[in-house]
Tab-separated table of C-alpha atoms and ligand atoms in Angstrom:
chain	number	residue	atom	x	y	z
O	6	MET	CA	0.046	0.111	0.032
O	7	ARG	CA	1.390	3.332	-0.999
O	8	VAL	CA	1.289	6.350	1.358
O	9	LEU	CA	2.084	9.983	1.045
O	10	LEU	CA	4.030	11.393	3.985
O	11	VAL	CA	4.022	15.246	4.046
O	12	GLU	CA	6.290	16.211	6.607
O	13	ASP	CA	9.067	19.165	6.839
O	14	ASP	CA	10.921	18.001	9.907
O	15	GLU	CA	13.804	15.939	8.867
O	16	MET	CA	13.996	14.021	11.970
O	17	ILE	CA	10.348	13.092	12.137
O	18	GLY	CA	9.897	12.348	8.608
O	19	ASP	CA	13.012	10.194	8.460
O	20	SER	CA	11.983	8.075	11.549
O	21	LEU	CA	8.308	7.973	10.368
O	22	ALA	CA	9.288	6.945	6.847
O	23	HIS	CA	11.334	3.938	8.269
O	24	ALA	CA	8.751	2.955	10.474
O	25	LEU	CA	6.238	2.897	7.886
O	26	ARG	CA	8.482	0.908	5.415
O	27	SER	CA	9.275	-1.568	8.055
O	28	SER	CA	5.359	-1.988	8.523
O	29	GLY	CA	4.945	-2.925	4.887
O	30	PHE	CA	4.215	0.352	3.184
O	31	SER	CA	5.504	2.264	0.130
O	32	VAL	CA	6.472	5.732	1.133
O	33	ASP	CA	6.432	8.677	-0.651
O	34	TRP	CA	7.950	11.561	1.454
O	35	VAL	CA	7.609	15.352	0.388
O	36	LYS	CA	8.659	18.072	2.585
O	37	GLU	CA	6.925	21.209	1.457
O	38	GLY	CA	3.416	22.104	0.266
O	39	LEU	CA	3.545	22.434	-3.224
O	40	LEU	CA	5.336	18.991	-3.886
O	41	ALA	CA	2.578	17.623	-1.669
O	42	GLN	CA	-0.162	18.982	-4.174
O	43	SER	CA	1.341	17.794	-6.947
O	44	ALA	CA	1.818	14.348	-5.747
O	45	LEU	CA	-1.720	14.224	-4.768
O	46	ASP	CA	-2.519	15.334	-8.297
O	47	ASP	CA	-0.819	12.226	-9.343
O	48	GLY	CA	-2.854	10.137	-7.034
O	49	GLY	CA	-2.658	6.451	-6.295
O	50	TYR	CA	-2.317	6.871	-2.686
O	51	ALA	CA	-4.152	4.441	-0.021
O	52	CYS	CA	-3.607	7.435	2.620
O	53	VAL	CA	-1.939	10.715	3.253
O	54	LEU	CA	-0.237	11.603	6.481
O	55	LEU	CA	-0.086	15.411	6.410
O	56	ASP	CA	1.685	17.843	8.586
O	57	LEU	CA	-0.115	21.526	8.938
O	58	GLY	CA	2.894	23.812	9.238
O	59	LEU	CA	4.988	23.256	5.919
O	60	PRO	CA	7.038	25.683	3.754
O	61	LYS	CA	5.705	26.966	0.329
O	62	ARG	CA	1.932	26.010	1.219
O	63	ASP	CA	0.299	25.501	4.721
O	64	GLY	CA	-0.942	21.858	4.820
O	65	THR	CA	-4.599	23.199	5.501
O	66	GLU	CA	-4.525	24.803	2.022
O	67	VAL	CA	-3.201	21.622	0.548
O	68	LEU	CA	-5.935	19.843	1.842
O	69	ARG	CA	-8.725	22.326	1.069
O	70	GLN	CA	-7.348	22.408	-2.570
O	71	ALA	CA	-7.389	18.663	-2.928
O	72	ARG	CA	-10.839	18.448	-1.672
O	73	ALA	CA	-11.926	21.416	-3.866
O	74	LYS	CA	-10.573	19.132	-6.613
O	75	GLY	CA	-12.826	16.140	-5.703
O	76	ASP	CA	-9.955	14.425	-4.049
O	77	GLN	CA	-11.223	11.725	-1.648
O	78	THR	CA	-7.971	10.095	-0.566
O	79	PRO	CA	-7.973	9.636	3.257
O	80	VAL	CA	-5.913	12.295	5.235
O	81	LEU	CA	-4.929	11.857	8.833
O	82	VAL	CA	-3.345	15.060	9.999
O	83	LEU	CA	-0.138	14.770	12.218
O	84	THR	CA	0.828	18.194	14.002
O	85	ALA	CA	2.177	19.812	16.700
O	86	ARG	CA	-0.519	22.258	16.834
O	87	ASP	CA	-2.939	21.298	19.688
O	88	GLY	CA	-5.155	24.034	19.667
O	89	LEU	CA	-8.725	23.205	19.363
O	90	ASP	CA	-9.110	25.738	16.592
O	91	ASP	CA	-6.643	23.918	14.219
O	92	ARG	CA	-8.155	20.470	14.950
O	93	ILE	CA	-11.637	21.671	14.209
O	94	THR	CA	-10.321	23.490	11.010
O	95	GLY	CA	-8.755	20.475	9.815
O	96	LEU	CA	-11.800	18.447	10.447
O	97	ASP	CA	-13.886	20.887	8.491
O	98	ILE	CA	-11.964	21.073	5.610
O	99	GLY	CA	-12.082	17.313	5.045
O	100	ALA	CA	-9.282	15.553	7.105
O	101	ASP	CA	-10.462	11.962	8.066
O	102	ASP	CA	-8.655	12.081	11.479
O	103	TYR	CA	-6.466	13.918	13.524
O	104	LEU	CA	-3.190	12.976	15.464
O	105	VAL	CA	-1.194	15.605	17.880
O	106	LYS	CA	2.300	14.908	18.101
O	107	PRO	CA	3.760	13.384	20.065
O	108	TYR	CA	1.972	10.244	19.289
O	109	GLU	CA	2.877	6.292	19.657
O	110	PHE	CA	3.459	4.680	16.392
O	111	ARG	CA	1.158	1.837	16.873
O	112	GLU	CA	-1.969	4.561	17.184
O	113	LEU	CA	-0.878	6.171	13.995
O	114	LEU	CA	-0.963	2.520	12.233
O	115	ALA	CA	-4.221	1.792	13.880
O	116	ARG	CA	-5.828	5.255	12.746
O	117	MET	CA	-4.460	4.824	9.176
O	118	ARG	CA	-6.128	1.318	8.985
O	119	ALA	CA	-9.267	2.891	10.040
O	120	VAL	CA	-9.333	5.823	7.527
O	121	ILE	CA	-8.377	3.688	4.681
O	122	ARG	CA	-11.095	1.139	5.780
O	123	ARG	CA	-13.865	3.772	5.913
O	124	ARG	CA	-12.726	5.347	2.690
O	125	ASP	CA	-13.075	1.812	1.249
O	126	GLY	CA	-16.697	2.002	2.208
O	127	ALA	CA	-16.470	-1.302	4.328
O	128	ALA	CA	-18.156	-1.508	7.735
O	129	HIS	CA	-16.291	-4.751	7.602
O	130	SER	CA	-12.609	-5.052	6.341
O	131	LEU	CA	-13.247	-7.452	3.445
O	132	ILE	CA	-13.236	-6.510	-0.111
O	133	GLY	CA	-13.485	-8.850	-3.159
O	134	GLY	CA	-16.099	-11.486	-4.413
O	135	ALA	CA	-16.863	-15.003	-3.613
O	136	ASP	CA	-13.545	-16.772	-4.724
O	137	VAL	CA	-11.218	-14.187	-3.681
O	138	GLN	CA	-11.229	-11.796	-0.826
O	139	LEU	CA	-8.776	-9.366	0.776
O	140	ASP	CA	-8.902	-8.641	4.702
O	141	LEU	CA	-7.590	-5.090	4.677
O	142	THR	CA	-6.925	-5.185	8.533
O	143	THR	CA	-4.977	-8.601	8.678
O	144	ARG	CA	-3.604	-8.077	5.104
O	145	GLU	CA	-4.428	-11.720	4.440
O	146	VAL	CA	-5.964	-13.140	1.184
O	147	LEU	CA	-9.214	-15.539	1.542
O	148	LEU	CA	-9.121	-18.129	-1.167
O	149	GLN	CA	-12.660	-19.600	-1.117
O	150	GLY	CA	-12.700	-18.563	2.632
O	151	GLU	CA	-9.067	-19.927	3.193
O	152	ARG	CA	-6.552	-17.156	4.928
O	153	SER	CA	-3.215	-17.116	3.521
O	154	GLN	CA	-0.434	-14.362	4.041
O	155	LEU	CA	0.591	-12.051	1.548
O	156	SER	CA	3.844	-9.957	1.228
O	157	ALA	CA	3.485	-6.146	1.193
O	158	ARG	CA	3.583	-5.793	-2.368
O	159	GLU	CA	1.125	-8.569	-3.388
O	160	PHE	CA	-1.316	-7.065	-1.136
O	161	ALA	CA	-0.764	-3.528	-2.884
O	162	LEU	CA	-1.469	-5.415	-6.252
O	163	LEU	CA	-4.349	-7.326	-5.158
O	164	HIS	CA	-5.680	-4.315	-3.358
O	165	ALA	CA	-5.534	-2.199	-6.492
O	166	LEU	CA	-7.165	-5.001	-8.807
O	167	LEU	CA	-10.128	-5.764	-6.291
O	168	GLU	CA	-11.024	-1.927	-5.612
O	169	ARG	CA	-11.896	-1.760	-9.092
O	170	PRO	CA	-13.618	-4.943	-10.292
O	171	GLY	CA	-13.607	-5.138	-13.971
O	172	ALA	CA	-11.284	-2.315	-14.811
O	173	ILE	CA	-8.091	-2.915	-16.579
O	174	LEU	CA	-5.107	-1.575	-14.816
O	175	SER	CA	-2.018	-0.489	-17.021
O	176	ARG	CA	1.479	-1.491	-15.813
O	177	ASP	CA	2.025	2.128	-14.936
O	178	GLN	CA	-0.984	2.191	-12.766
O	179	LEU	CA	-0.138	-1.016	-10.891
O	180	GLU	CA	3.575	0.002	-10.435
O	181	SER	CA	2.295	3.479	-8.942
O	182	ARG	CA	0.349	1.586	-6.342
O	183	ILE	CA	3.197	-1.118	-5.571
O	184	TYR	CA	6.302	1.087	-5.527
O	185	GLY	CA	7.413	4.072	-4.334
O	186	TRP	CA	9.392	7.002	-5.702
O	187	GLY	CA	13.095	6.221	-5.955
O	188	GLU	CA	12.414	2.635	-5.732
O	189	GLU	CA	14.188	0.322	-8.220
O	190	VAL	CA	11.685	-1.171	-10.307
O	191	SER	CA	12.813	-3.834	-13.113
O	192	SER	CA	10.898	-3.674	-16.313
O	193	ASN	CA	9.244	-7.182	-15.516
O	194	ALA	CA	8.606	-6.498	-11.767
O	195	VAL	CA	4.916	-6.460	-12.446
O	196	ASP	CA	4.991	-9.507	-14.577
O	197	VAL	CA	6.987	-11.542	-12.108
O	198	LEU	CA	4.603	-10.445	-9.080
O	199	ILE	CA	1.500	-11.395	-11.204
O	200	HIS	CA	3.032	-14.534	-12.038
O	201	GLY	CA	3.490	-15.392	-8.315
O	202	MET	CA	-0.081	-14.357	-7.619
O	203	ARG	CA	-1.381	-16.591	-10.153
O	204	ARG	CA	0.310	-19.623	-8.503
O	205	LYS	CA	-1.152	-18.440	-5.287
O	206	LEU	CA	-4.753	-17.715	-6.334
O	207	GLY	CA	-5.237	-19.851	-9.191
O	208	ALA	CA	-4.176	-19.006	-12.966
O	209	ASP	CA	-7.327	-17.367	-14.045
O	210	THR	CA	-7.623	-15.008	-11.258
O	211	ILE	CA	-5.901	-12.331	-12.804
O	212	ARG	CA	-6.341	-11.963	-16.336
O	213	ASN	CA	-4.008	-10.324	-19.045
O	214	VAL	CA	-5.339	-8.059	-21.547
O	215	ARG	CA	-2.825	-7.717	-24.110
O	216	GLY	CA	-1.229	-4.444	-24.665
O	217	LEU	CA	-3.333	-2.844	-21.950
O	218	GLY	CA	-2.699	-4.486	-18.594
O	219	TRP	CA	-4.565	-6.622	-16.009
O	220	ARG	CA	-7.847	-7.082	-14.459
O	221	ILE	CA	-9.150	-9.254	-11.851
O	222	SER	CA	-11.260	-12.151	-13.313
O	223	ALA	CA	-15.223	-11.630	-13.071
O	224	ALA	CA	-15.702	-14.789	-10.797
O	225	SER	CA	-13.098	-13.485	-8.549
O	226	ALA	CA	-14.481	-10.024	-8.110
O	227	ALA	CA	-18.267	-10.569	-8.534
O	228	ALA	CA	-20.295	-10.323	-5.511
O	229	PRO	CA	-20.985	-13.361	-3.613
O	230	ALA	CA	-24.879	-13.477	-4.669
O	231	ALA	CA	-24.041	-13.131	-8.361
O	232	VAL	CA	-21.548	-15.959	-8.382
O	233	ALA	CA	-23.828	-18.243	-6.478
O	234	VAL	CA	-26.494	-17.694	-9.207
O	235	ALA	CA	-23.904	-18.405	-11.956
O	236	GLY	CA	-23.047	-21.682	-10.267
O	237	SER	CA	-19.392	-22.715	-10.226
O	238	ALA	CA	-17.596	-20.289	-12.584
O	239	GLY	CA	-14.124	-22.037	-12.087
Y	27	CA	CA1	6.037	21.204	10.204
């Protein structure tokens, strides 16, 4: 899962980026507001961690503009400002949650999971169809109900595909969801990852659409009821 970290404090940003990467996230870290804005315009983030006091453009302004453009990426505001006014302003202009520094990293992770889940529109944490489901909390895949572990990249790949059932995602789109900036991505990295996922999930689960990209198969993505009516779709 790819997250955007917006933090101008070198020490805080550095330790947070490390901790997030150790927890399996791909992290893009920007240190001022204008860069944050262009990163958000590029899209593809599961969540944004946003400091408010930033050079060039204030965090509240970045958030206001993103929401004005209809960007619904979950935003968790991280700030030293503990004044009630700031907190209310942040929430009023569309922050999903608020964390005042200093905070515990475990609490940050829990709140990130909560805002991502909420934005995925699920009261529960499962997305997908009858055959293949993804548990956003435990980051496991469920194959006909059987749970197994996924690597961080496998999770990001499957999340991207299941989020938009039926849509064809290009190599660029998948790479932007799976890898962070500056990460060395070999030209066949996505193919290798998909090959491994097919072995895990079944050869037909992820379909290649020649020259365009990949999509999750209809049987894997369909709502459980639809699959039941159609019988075993293999
Ligand atoms: Ca700051």
